[in-house]
Each structure stands twice: as structure tokens, then as C-alpha cells.
Short mmCIF file of C-alpha atoms and ligand atoms in Angstrom, two decimals:
data_model
loop_
_atom_site.label_atom_id
_atom_site.label_comp_id
_atom_site.label_asym_id
_atom_site.label_seq_id
_atom_site.Cartn_x
_atom_site.Cartn_y
_atom_site.Cartn_z
CA MET A 1 -30.98 9.11 17.36
CA LEU A 2 -29.58 6.44 19.21
CA ILE A 3 -28.56 3.15 17.79
CA LYS A 4 -28.87 0.05 19.86
CA LEU A 5 -25.81 -2.10 19.33
CA LYS A 6 -25.60 -5.63 20.73
CA ILE A 7 -22.51 -6.94 19.40
CA SER A 8 -20.60 -10.25 20.65
CA LYS A 9 -17.01 -10.04 21.74
CA LYS A 10 -16.46 -13.03 19.58
CA VAL A 11 -16.47 -11.03 16.33
CA PHE A 12 -13.12 -9.25 17.55
CA ASN A 13 -9.61 -10.65 17.74
CA ASP A 14 -8.89 -10.69 21.51
CA SER A 15 -5.67 -8.63 21.35
CA TYR A 16 -7.58 -5.70 20.04
CA LEU A 17 -10.36 -5.71 22.59
CA SER A 18 -8.87 -3.18 25.16
CA PHE A 19 -8.58 -0.81 22.30
CA LEU A 20 -12.17 -0.71 21.41
CA ASN A 21 -12.64 2.39 23.77
CA LEU A 22 -9.15 3.64 24.15
CA VAL A 23 -9.15 7.35 23.77
CA THR A 24 -5.21 8.17 23.70
CA ARG A 25 -4.71 10.87 21.15
CA VAL A 26 -2.21 9.04 19.09
CA GLN A 27 -2.69 5.35 18.44
CA ILE A 28 -0.31 3.12 16.38
CA PHE A 29 -1.39 -0.42 15.19
CA PHE A 30 1.54 -2.02 13.58
CA GLY A 31 2.92 -5.40 13.03
CA GLY A 32 2.99 -8.50 10.70
CA SER A 33 0.68 -9.22 7.85
CA SER A 34 -2.72 -10.60 8.23
CA SER A 35 -2.68 -9.79 11.92
CA GLY A 36 -6.19 -8.23 11.87
CA LYS A 37 -5.16 -4.66 12.00
CA SER A 38 -7.30 -3.18 9.33
CA TYR A 39 -10.18 -5.29 9.84
CA PHE A 40 -10.39 -4.21 13.50
CA LEU A 41 -9.71 -0.59 12.90
CA ALA A 42 -12.65 -0.67 10.29
CA GLN A 43 -14.89 -2.53 12.82
CA ARG A 44 -14.10 0.24 15.44
CA CYS A 45 -14.68 2.95 12.94
CA VAL A 46 -18.15 1.70 12.21
CA LEU A 47 -19.05 1.15 15.85
CA ASP A 48 -17.78 4.58 16.90
CA VAL A 49 -19.64 6.37 14.22
CA ALA A 50 -22.82 4.25 14.89
CA GLN A 51 -22.67 5.26 18.64
CA GLY A 52 -22.43 8.94 17.58
CA GLY A 53 -20.06 11.76 18.42
CA HIS A 54 -17.38 10.47 15.98
CA ASN A 55 -16.66 11.59 12.53
CA TYR A 56 -14.01 9.68 10.66
CA LEU A 57 -11.57 10.78 7.97
CA CYS A 58 -9.86 7.65 6.63
CA THR A 59 -6.87 8.38 4.50
CA ARG A 60 -4.00 6.81 2.63
CA LYS A 61 -1.15 8.40 0.74
CA VAL A 62 -2.58 8.02 -2.70
CA ALA A 63 -6.28 8.69 -3.30
CA ARG A 64 -6.83 5.98 -6.02
CA THR A 65 -5.76 3.28 -3.62
CA ILE A 66 -8.66 4.04 -1.09
CA ARG A 67 -11.41 2.36 -2.69
CA ALA A 68 -9.88 -1.16 -2.95
CA SER A 69 -8.60 -1.08 0.47
CA ILE A 70 -9.74 1.02 3.41
CA TYR A 71 -13.21 2.08 1.94
CA ASN A 72 -13.86 -1.51 1.09
CA GLU A 73 -12.92 -2.58 4.70
CA VAL A 74 -15.29 -0.08 6.22
CA VAL A 75 -18.29 -1.04 4.00
CA LYS A 76 -17.45 -4.83 4.72
CA ALA A 77 -17.55 -3.94 8.48
CA ILE A 78 -20.99 -2.40 8.19
CA ASN A 79 -22.28 -5.46 6.38
CA HIS A 80 -20.74 -7.77 8.76
CA PHE A 81 -22.31 -5.98 11.82
CA LYS A 82 -25.67 -5.89 9.91
CA LEU A 83 -25.82 -2.21 10.29
CA THR A 84 -26.63 -1.49 6.49
CA ASN A 85 -30.05 -0.18 7.46
CA TYR A 86 -28.33 2.62 9.58
CA PHE A 87 -25.75 3.86 6.91
CA ASN A 88 -26.03 5.50 3.65
CA ILE A 89 -23.27 4.50 1.51
CA ASN A 90 -22.50 6.94 -1.39
CA LYS A 91 -20.40 4.79 -3.39
CA SER A 92 -19.37 7.07 -6.15
CA ASP A 93 -18.20 9.94 -3.67
CA MET A 94 -17.16 7.38 -1.05
CA VAL A 95 -19.16 9.25 1.51
CA ILE A 96 -20.75 7.11 4.31
CA THR A 97 -23.34 8.65 6.35
CA CYS A 98 -24.97 7.20 9.67
CA ALA A 99 -28.45 7.74 10.34
CA ASN A 100 -27.49 9.80 13.42
CA GLY A 101 -25.83 12.27 11.02
CA TYR A 102 -22.13 11.28 11.61
CA GLN A 103 -19.96 10.50 8.83
CA ILE A 104 -17.00 8.48 7.56
CA LEU A 105 -15.14 10.25 4.86
CA PHE A 106 -12.25 9.22 2.73
CA ALA A 107 -9.38 11.18 1.22
CA GLY A 108 -5.90 10.69 -0.40
CA LEU A 109 -3.15 12.70 1.12
CA ASP A 110 -2.11 13.50 -2.40
CA ASP A 111 -5.55 15.34 -2.68
CA VAL A 112 -4.14 18.37 -0.72
CA GLU A 113 -7.31 20.48 -1.61
CA LYS A 114 -9.67 17.83 -0.51
CA ILE A 115 -7.79 17.18 2.63
CA LYS A 116 -8.06 20.94 3.60
CA SER A 117 -11.66 21.41 2.81
CA ILE A 118 -13.28 18.08 3.75
CA THR A 119 -15.81 18.62 6.57
CA PRO A 120 -18.50 16.34 7.90
CA GLN A 121 -22.16 17.52 7.85
CA LYS A 122 -22.58 17.48 11.62
CA GLY A 123 -19.64 18.64 14.14
CA VAL A 124 -15.86 18.27 13.21
CA ILE A 125 -13.59 15.40 12.35
CA THR A 126 -12.74 13.56 15.48
CA ASP A 127 -10.73 10.52 14.17
CA ILE A 128 -7.98 10.49 11.39
CA TRP A 129 -7.04 6.83 10.46
CA VAL A 130 -3.96 6.71 8.18
CA GLU A 131 -3.90 3.17 6.55
CA GLU A 132 -0.48 1.83 5.37
CA ALA A 133 1.04 4.92 7.21
CA THR A 134 4.62 3.99 6.09
CA GLU A 135 3.70 5.24 2.58
CA THR A 136 3.42 8.84 4.15
CA GLU A 137 5.98 11.51 4.91
CA ARG A 138 6.28 13.30 8.22
CA THR A 139 4.82 16.41 6.66
CA ASP A 140 1.73 14.71 5.36
CA VAL A 141 0.71 13.57 8.95
CA LYS A 142 1.66 16.88 10.49
CA GLN A 143 -0.80 18.70 7.90
CA LEU A 144 -3.43 16.06 8.84
CA GLN A 145 -3.23 16.83 12.55
CA LYS A 146 -4.23 20.38 11.75
CA ARG A 147 -7.49 18.79 10.66
CA LEU A 148 -8.13 17.83 14.36
CA ARG A 149 -8.96 21.23 15.58
CA GLY A 150 -12.18 22.33 16.89
CA LEU A 151 -14.54 21.37 19.66
CA SER A 152 -15.89 17.91 19.90
CA LYS A 153 -17.68 15.84 22.68
CA VAL A 154 -15.32 12.81 22.10
CA LYS A 155 -11.48 12.84 22.51
CA LYS A 156 -9.77 13.28 19.11
CA ARG A 157 -7.45 10.75 17.83
CA LEU A 158 -4.80 10.04 15.06
CA ILE A 159 -4.63 6.27 14.20
CA LEU A 160 -1.69 4.94 12.13
CA SER A 161 -1.53 1.43 10.87
CA PHE A 162 1.22 -0.17 8.88
CA ASN A 163 3.85 -3.01 8.43
CA PRO A 164 7.17 -1.83 10.06
CA ILE A 165 9.15 -2.31 6.83
CA LEU A 166 12.24 0.00 7.86
CA GLN A 167 13.75 1.20 10.90
CA THR A 168 14.92 4.30 9.28
CA HIS A 169 11.38 5.39 8.70
CA TRP A 170 10.25 8.74 10.26
CA ILE A 171 7.43 6.99 12.24
CA TYR A 172 10.10 5.01 14.12
CA GLN A 173 12.06 8.05 14.87
CA GLU A 174 8.89 10.05 15.80
CA TYR A 175 6.98 7.69 17.90
CA PHE A 176 9.11 4.72 18.94
CA GLY A 177 11.67 6.45 21.42
CA ASN A 178 10.25 4.55 24.23
CA TRP A 179 9.34 1.39 22.62
CA ASP A 180 10.63 -1.76 24.24
CA ASP A 181 10.77 -4.57 21.38
CA SER A 182 10.49 -7.37 23.81
CA LYS A 183 7.00 -6.27 24.61
CA ASN A 184 3.80 -5.82 22.25
CA LEU A 185 2.33 -3.04 23.84
CA TYR A 186 3.34 0.60 24.83
CA GLN A 187 1.14 3.17 26.49
CA ASP A 188 1.50 6.66 27.90
CA ASP A 189 -0.94 9.57 28.25
CA GLU A 190 -0.49 10.73 24.71
CA LEU A 191 0.58 7.60 22.80
CA SER A 192 -0.39 4.12 22.58
CA ILE A 193 1.43 1.45 20.22
CA LEU A 194 0.10 -2.22 19.74
CA ARG A 195 2.06 -4.85 17.95
CA THR A 196 0.11 -7.83 16.55
CA THR A 197 1.13 -10.66 14.14
CA TYR A 198 -0.83 -13.49 12.52
CA ARG A 199 -0.72 -15.15 15.91
CA ASP A 200 -3.35 -12.63 17.08
CA ASN A 201 -5.63 -13.40 14.20
CA LYS A 202 -8.04 -16.29 15.08
CA PHE A 203 -9.75 -15.94 11.84
CA LEU A 204 -6.95 -17.08 9.60
CA THR A 205 -7.04 -20.36 7.78
CA GLU A 206 -4.11 -23.04 8.22
CA ASP A 207 -2.77 -22.06 4.68
CA ASP A 208 -2.60 -18.56 5.62
CA ARG A 209 -0.72 -19.37 8.68
CA ALA A 210 1.58 -21.69 7.10
CA ALA A 211 2.75 -19.24 4.46
CA LEU A 212 3.92 -16.71 7.11
CA LYS A 213 5.30 -19.34 9.49
CA ASN A 214 7.59 -20.91 6.68
CA GLU A 215 9.14 -17.64 5.67
CA SER A 216 12.77 -18.30 5.32
CA ASP A 217 14.24 -14.83 4.44
CA PRO A 218 15.36 -13.14 7.69
CA TYR A 219 14.09 -9.69 6.65
CA PHE A 220 10.64 -10.79 5.54
CA LYS A 221 10.23 -12.94 8.63
CA ALA A 222 11.08 -10.15 11.02
CA VAL A 223 8.76 -7.56 9.13
CA TYR A 224 5.83 -9.75 7.95
CA THR A 225 5.77 -12.81 10.31
CA ASP A 226 6.88 -11.25 13.45
CA GLY A 227 6.11 -7.66 13.03
CA ARG A 228 9.61 -6.19 13.90
CA TRP A 229 10.98 -3.22 12.42
CA GLY A 230 13.12 -4.30 9.34
CA ILE A 231 16.74 -3.76 8.79
CA LEU A 232 17.49 -4.50 5.25
CA GLY A 233 20.61 -6.21 4.32
CA ALA A 234 21.06 -6.95 0.64
CA VAL A 235 18.79 -4.66 -0.99
CA ILE A 236 19.09 -4.92 -4.75
CA PHE A 237 18.39 -1.30 -5.86
CA ARG A 238 19.81 1.95 -4.16
CA ASN A 239 19.79 3.84 -7.35
CA TRP A 240 16.37 5.34 -7.05
CA ARG A 241 14.47 8.28 -5.44
CA VAL A 242 10.98 9.49 -5.28
CA GLU A 243 9.85 12.83 -6.87
CA ASP A 244 7.11 14.78 -7.98
CA CYS A 245 7.11 14.12 -11.93
CA SER A 246 4.43 16.43 -13.12
CA GLU A 247 6.98 18.84 -14.74
CA ILE A 248 8.70 15.81 -16.79
CA ARG A 249 5.16 14.45 -17.48
CA LYS A 250 4.78 17.50 -19.59
CA VAL A 251 7.83 16.94 -21.75
CA ALA A 252 7.96 13.25 -21.83
CA ASP A 253 7.58 12.06 -25.24
CA LYS A 254 8.75 8.38 -25.62
CA PHE A 255 7.29 6.00 -23.30
CA LYS A 256 8.13 2.44 -22.37
CA ASN A 257 5.55 0.18 -20.56
CA GLY A 258 5.58 -3.29 -19.06
CA LEU A 259 3.33 -5.65 -17.42
CA ASP A 260 3.68 -8.51 -15.21
CA PHE A 261 0.54 -10.69 -15.08
CA GLY A 262 -1.08 -11.62 -11.58
CA TYR A 263 -4.38 -12.47 -10.40
CA GLY A 264 -5.04 -14.08 -7.02
CA GLY A 265 -1.95 -14.23 -4.92
CA ASP A 266 0.00 -11.71 -6.75
CA PRO A 267 -1.15 -8.55 -8.30
CA ALA A 268 -1.16 -7.70 -11.86
CA ALA A 269 1.49 -5.03 -12.06
CA ALA A 270 2.16 -2.43 -14.99
CA ALA A 271 4.62 0.41 -15.19
CA HIS A 272 4.10 3.43 -17.63
CA THR A 273 7.65 4.96 -17.72
CA TYR A 274 9.50 7.58 -19.80
CA HIS A 275 13.16 6.98 -20.90
CA ASP A 276 15.55 9.94 -20.79
CA LYS A 277 18.19 7.71 -22.66
CA ALA A 278 20.71 10.31 -22.89
CA ARG A 279 20.86 10.71 -19.13
CA LYS A 280 20.19 7.04 -18.65
CA ARG A 281 17.13 8.06 -16.48
CA ILE A 282 13.88 6.22 -16.08
CA TYR A 283 10.96 7.99 -14.73
CA ILE A 284 8.32 5.82 -13.35
CA LEU A 285 5.22 8.05 -14.00
CA ASP A 286 2.27 5.87 -13.21
CA GLU A 287 1.58 2.19 -12.06
CA LEU A 288 -1.05 -0.37 -11.96
CA TYR A 289 -0.93 -2.45 -8.91
CA GLN A 290 -4.20 -4.79 -8.49
CA LYS A 291 -5.22 -8.08 -7.68
CA GLY A 292 -8.18 -9.94 -9.06
CA LEU A 293 -8.59 -8.32 -12.29
CA THR A 294 -9.71 -10.38 -15.05
CA ASN A 295 -8.18 -9.75 -18.39
CA ASP A 296 -11.16 -7.56 -19.76
CA LEU A 297 -10.80 -5.28 -16.52
CA LEU A 298 -7.04 -5.36 -16.81
CA ALA A 299 -7.24 -4.21 -20.33
CA GLU A 300 -9.60 -1.29 -19.37
CA GLU A 301 -7.01 -0.21 -16.69
CA ILE A 302 -4.09 -0.49 -18.94
CA LYS A 303 -5.90 1.51 -21.79
CA LYS A 304 -6.72 4.28 -19.04
CA MET A 305 -2.93 4.40 -18.40
CA ILE A 306 -1.14 4.18 -21.74
CA ARG A 307 -3.95 4.50 -24.28
CA LYS A 308 -2.62 3.13 -27.64
CA GLN A 309 1.01 2.67 -26.54
CA TYR A 310 2.92 -0.51 -26.84
CA ILE A 311 3.18 -2.55 -23.64
CA THR A 312 5.42 -5.50 -23.09
CA CYS A 313 4.14 -8.35 -21.06
CA ASP A 314 5.36 -11.52 -19.32
CA SER A 315 5.53 -14.09 -22.16
CA ALA A 316 4.47 -16.90 -19.89
CA GLU A 317 0.92 -16.00 -20.46
CA PRO A 318 0.35 -16.09 -24.23
CA LYS A 319 -3.46 -16.57 -23.81
CA SER A 320 -3.46 -13.38 -21.66
CA ILE A 321 -1.48 -11.37 -24.23
CA GLN A 322 -3.96 -12.36 -26.82
CA GLU A 323 -6.93 -11.51 -24.69
CA LEU A 324 -5.48 -7.98 -23.90
CA LYS A 325 -5.03 -7.50 -27.73
CA ASN A 326 -8.67 -8.55 -28.33
CA PHE A 327 -9.54 -5.89 -25.72
CA GLY A 328 -7.71 -3.34 -27.67
CA VAL A 329 -4.32 -3.08 -25.81
CA ASN A 330 -1.17 -3.03 -28.00
CA ALA A 331 0.41 -6.05 -26.06
CA LEU A 332 3.61 -7.61 -26.96
CA ALA A 333 5.29 -10.50 -25.62
CA ALA A 334 8.67 -10.23 -23.80
CA LYS A 335 11.44 -12.47 -25.02
CA LYS A 336 13.06 -13.20 -21.78
CA GLY A 337 16.47 -14.72 -22.88
CA LYS A 338 18.69 -16.88 -20.74
CA ASP A 339 19.48 -15.34 -17.23
CA SER A 340 17.33 -12.61 -18.06
CA ILE A 341 16.44 -11.72 -14.45
CA ASN A 342 19.85 -11.00 -13.43
CA PHE A 343 20.79 -9.37 -16.64
CA GLY A 344 17.75 -6.99 -16.36
CA ILE A 345 18.62 -6.27 -12.69
CA GLN A 346 22.12 -5.27 -13.64
CA TRP A 347 20.98 -2.98 -16.57
CA LEU A 348 18.43 -1.39 -14.17
CA GLN A 349 21.07 -0.78 -11.62
CA ARG A 350 23.15 1.32 -14.04
CA GLN A 351 20.00 3.74 -14.61
CA GLU A 352 18.88 6.53 -12.60
CA ILE A 353 15.36 5.65 -11.49
CA ILE A 354 12.77 8.29 -10.62
CA ILE A 355 9.61 7.22 -9.07
CA ASP A 356 6.73 9.58 -8.98
CA ILE A 357 5.13 10.27 -5.66
CA SER A 358 1.97 8.66 -6.82
CA CYS A 359 3.70 5.31 -7.43
CA THR A 360 3.60 3.94 -3.84
CA ASN A 361 3.52 0.16 -4.77
CA THR A 362 6.68 0.75 -6.95
CA LYS A 363 8.50 2.51 -4.19
CA ASN A 364 7.56 -0.20 -1.91
CA GLU A 365 9.01 -2.68 -4.07
CA PHE A 366 12.21 -0.78 -4.66
CA GLN A 367 12.70 -0.57 -0.86
CA GLN A 368 12.32 -4.29 -0.42
CA TYR A 369 13.48 -6.18 -3.32
CA LYS A 370 16.72 -7.97 -2.26
CA TRP A 371 18.98 -10.75 -2.77
CA LYS A 372 18.64 -14.06 -0.97
CA GLU A 373 21.27 -14.36 2.00
CA ASP A 374 22.94 -17.48 3.26
CA LYS A 375 22.64 -18.35 6.90
CA ASN A 376 25.65 -15.93 7.66
CA GLY A 377 23.81 -13.07 5.97
CA ASN A 378 26.00 -12.98 2.87
CA ALA A 379 23.99 -12.07 -0.23
CA LEU A 380 23.50 -14.64 -2.97
CA GLN A 381 23.41 -14.01 -6.61
CA GLU A 382 19.66 -14.65 -6.70
CA PRO A 383 16.72 -12.42 -5.66
CA VAL A 384 13.90 -13.22 -3.37
CA ASP A 385 10.94 -13.82 -5.27
CA LYS A 386 8.90 -11.09 -3.53
CA PHE A 387 8.35 -7.36 -4.27
CA ASN A 388 9.51 -7.92 -7.87
CA HIS A 389 6.24 -7.38 -9.88
CA ILE A 390 6.76 -3.80 -10.93
CA VAL A 391 10.50 -4.66 -11.39
CA ASP A 392 9.71 -7.48 -13.64
CA ALA A 393 7.40 -5.19 -15.74
CA LEU A 394 10.20 -2.77 -15.92
CA ARG A 395 12.52 -5.46 -17.21
CA TYR A 396 9.93 -6.48 -19.88
CA ALA A 397 9.41 -2.71 -20.77
CA TYR A 398 13.18 -2.18 -21.31
CA GLU A 399 14.03 -5.52 -22.70
CA SER A 400 14.87 -4.13 -26.31
CA GLU A 401 16.96 -1.45 -24.71
CA MET A 402 18.84 -4.00 -22.70
CA THR A 403 19.76 -6.11 -25.60
CA GLY A 404 20.32 -3.36 -27.96
CA SER A 405 17.57 -4.92 -30.27
CA LYS A 406 16.76 -3.46 -33.59
CA ASP A 407 13.21 -3.92 -33.32
CA SER A 408 13.37 -1.66 -30.32
CA LEU A 409 9.72 -0.14 -30.18
CA TRP A 410 8.92 3.25 -28.78
CA SER A 411 5.72 4.67 -28.03
CA TRP A 412 4.46 7.97 -28.60
N1 ATP B 501 -12.70 -9.74 13.24
C1 ATP B 501 -12.48 -10.57 12.20
N2 ATP B 501 -13.44 -11.26 11.79
C2 ATP B 501 -13.36 -12.05 10.74
N3 ATP B 501 -12.36 -12.02 10.00
C3 ATP B 501 -11.21 -11.35 10.31
C4 ATP B 501 -11.20 -10.67 11.54
N4 ATP B 501 -10.12 -9.96 11.55
C5 ATP B 501 -9.28 -10.43 10.61
N5 ATP B 501 -9.96 -11.34 9.80
C6 ATP B 501 -9.48 -11.85 8.60
O1 ATP B 501 -8.11 -11.95 8.48
C7 ATP B 501 -7.66 -11.16 7.30
C8 ATP B 501 -6.37 -10.41 7.60
O2 ATP B 501 -6.69 -9.43 8.44
P1 ATP B 501 -6.31 -7.77 8.15
O3 ATP B 501 -6.39 -7.67 6.66
O4 ATP B 501 -7.16 -6.89 9.07
O5 ATP B 501 -4.80 -7.88 8.46
P2 ATP B 501 -3.70 -6.76 8.65
O6 ATP B 501 -3.03 -6.85 9.91
O7 ATP B 501 -4.43 -5.50 8.21
O8 ATP B 501 -2.71 -7.20 7.41
P3 ATP B 501 -1.56 -6.45 6.57
O9 ATP B 501 -0.57 -5.99 7.42
O10 ATP B 501 -1.28 -7.60 5.49
O11 ATP B 501 -2.46 -5.24 5.90
C9 ATP B 501 -8.84 -10.35 6.84
O12 ATP B 501 -8.79 -10.39 5.41
C10 ATP B 501 -9.90 -11.18 7.30
O13 ATP B 501 -10.13 -12.46 6.29
MG1 MG B 502 -3.95 -4.25 6.44
#
């Protein structure tokens, strides 16, 4: 079956047009935020599959983050192209099948068994798209590349998209050897790299642009405004590492949970943690990190994570706390004393913080939460108000521990 596509160039951002039919084996799309990377790759995925010959595997590090991001983007692209009649969208299994038999499949890299066994109904996987690829380890992507075996009519591709958060990342080491930072494009027979920024996205509103243009912190400006590989100066936490906490989970008995409210611009962020007090270790076992949740939905998510345990919440929203209680969450209000941010940070700096591999947003925050700097690059005593949602949640969770308060509450 041949699907006739008539699509105007106008629906794409110009910087990406020459990539519509590019067949290089490894393709990297990186750059600043809101530069149209995800949108374009979702568009291209849908068009490739509709034209036939391509089966896509769309991935991210953590399976449960896929639905709200890459899956949503792809479904949106199908709708925008008005191709809904040609695609069968199985929402519960997240399997999208085109009328021509080719498919778009989704799996998290943490779901090793699924990744190994996932196969399209017709032909083989031809394209693997790793969204937010800085979340991954080198071995994750090496494993994935094994899935690009087998014969196909079209050339196979590995596609990585991300914000270039840290120059120490394996992706930089592996693929950016020949990259010239004064240019926005690199191309050889095996590898293509495109850098885009908000300036490449004609669909943004003036407000979106202004927020990025006016960024004052040098690190955030480099990474998120200009799409340059970040070099972090005054990072706040170095006392953390990422581990698989499944063994600890079995013996963990005392939990501390915290919640920072958020809705539109910022996500609601909650941390479910185990405190090994004797060793001064905090294990972050589970996270919630989601925008757009009304309090009823937020309550459901929190209960899934901590059931009847207590959770200490940002006291700035007493109404939300009361609503969470009405929805069955054992919510408490943080007290937040004078100078509680710096006090809390100093206390957390003295713990050993172990982040479970599933908590990619927590890791992302710990990597990028930083002190403000003066124009000479000297760290100031005040954190930049970014990448602090989980950290705030932790400060609330451990508030009673920090102050040695008698009414310290433990949850079992
Ligand atoms: N071709 C397009 N048509 C319509 N809107 C678009 C298009 N491309 C981008 N946009 C708009 O711009 C927004 C930002 O684009 P997108 O999410 O793709 O950026 P990104 O580069 O993936 O950003 P981030 O690095 O933050 O993930 C989208 O949410 C969408 O509203
Ligand atoms: Mg994106």
C-alpha cells in the first residue's frame, strides 16, 4: 500500500529540511532548548514510516518517561499531518502501526528484556531514536546498536537527540572528536551532527524566546540558549552517585518523602527516599517529576509511590496540601525556617547521596544545580533558581532530621 503524502515545507523548521532524507548511519541532533529537535524527529519518524520501509524504535533511558514525551510527540505529529486514518494507535501498549504494515515501537532502555525482544510485525527495526540521549550510558547505546542487524531495503540509522549538558559526557568523547564548535554542522560518511538553538525555531512565541535570550547564568546560557557543551563551574553537589538500588530497596525500612509543588512552568517533583542514618546515606529510590498534574492526579501518583507514608510538602501551598490530604495522601507542611535553603543544602552536602538508576530527573538536577557566579566566575552564596525541584523536595523530606526536631516523623 502506497500512502500519497502532500506536505508543505512550511510545516518544518528550515534548519532541519536537508535532514528529511538524510541516510547517514549515526545522526546527532543536539542544541539549546526549544530548538525544535524533538518536534522535527517526530515529524520525520511519521513520514518515514508512512512512506514504508522504515520501522522505528523510539527510546529513552527510563520506560515510564516515554509516554509523556517521545510517544506524545509522535502521536502529535500524526495528528498534525492529518494522517490519523493511516495509523492505528494502540495507546495502552504504545504500538503505532501504519496501514502499510510498518510500525513505530517504544521501549525504555531500563527494560532490557523488552529491548532485546521487540520486533516489528513486518521487516526489521531500521531506525532507533534515542531521545534525551545524555540520560544514557555508553553501554546502553552499544546494546541498542545490536538491534540494527538484519537486512532492510532502507539504510539503518541511529538517531540521538539531547541538550549538551556536560562536556565530560561519553557522547562528546565518542562522537565529537572532529566537531568544530564555530560551526553548527558536521558531516562525514558515517556521522552527521546538527546543532540548533531557539533561533532555528520559527514556531516559538516571543515569550519563549525572551526567556532564553535573557538567561544570565553563563552555564545555562551556553547549554540551553546557545546549545554549547557545558562546562560546570560552581556545581553545588558532588557527594552523589548513581547506582542500581534494587538490593537496598529490599532491606529499606524507614522512608522519608518530600514534595515540591509545580504545575505549568515547573514540574511537581517528589522524592521517595531511604535514610541510612548511621552511615549518613540517603538513597533516592523513586522520583515523580511531572508538569501539568492537577492535585487529584498528583495525589494518585504520590500514592502509587509511597502509599500511606508521610510526605513533607512545600508549605507555600497550604490549599494544595489540604487537597492532597482530601485525596488520601498523608501530606505534611514543611516549616522552612530562616535561611532554610542554604542550611538545607549544607546538611545535604554532608550526606552520601545515592540515586537509583531510574531517577534520571534527580540525576539531571544534581548534575546541574549550581551557585550563582559573579562576572569573574566566582561562586556566590546563592544557588541559581533552576534544577532545584527534587533538591527542594529533599530539603523538605529531611527538614526534621536537619533541625533535630523531636517531632521527626518516620514512615514505614
Ligand atoms: N515544525 C513545527 N511546527 C509547529 N511547532 C513546532 C515545530 N517545531 C517546534 N515547534 C514548537 O516548538 C516547541 C519546542 O520544540 P521542541 O520541543 O521540538 O524543542 P527541543 O529542541 O526538543 O527542545 P528541548 O531541548 O527543550 O527538548 C514545540 O513544543 C512546538 O510547540
Ligand atoms: Mg526535546
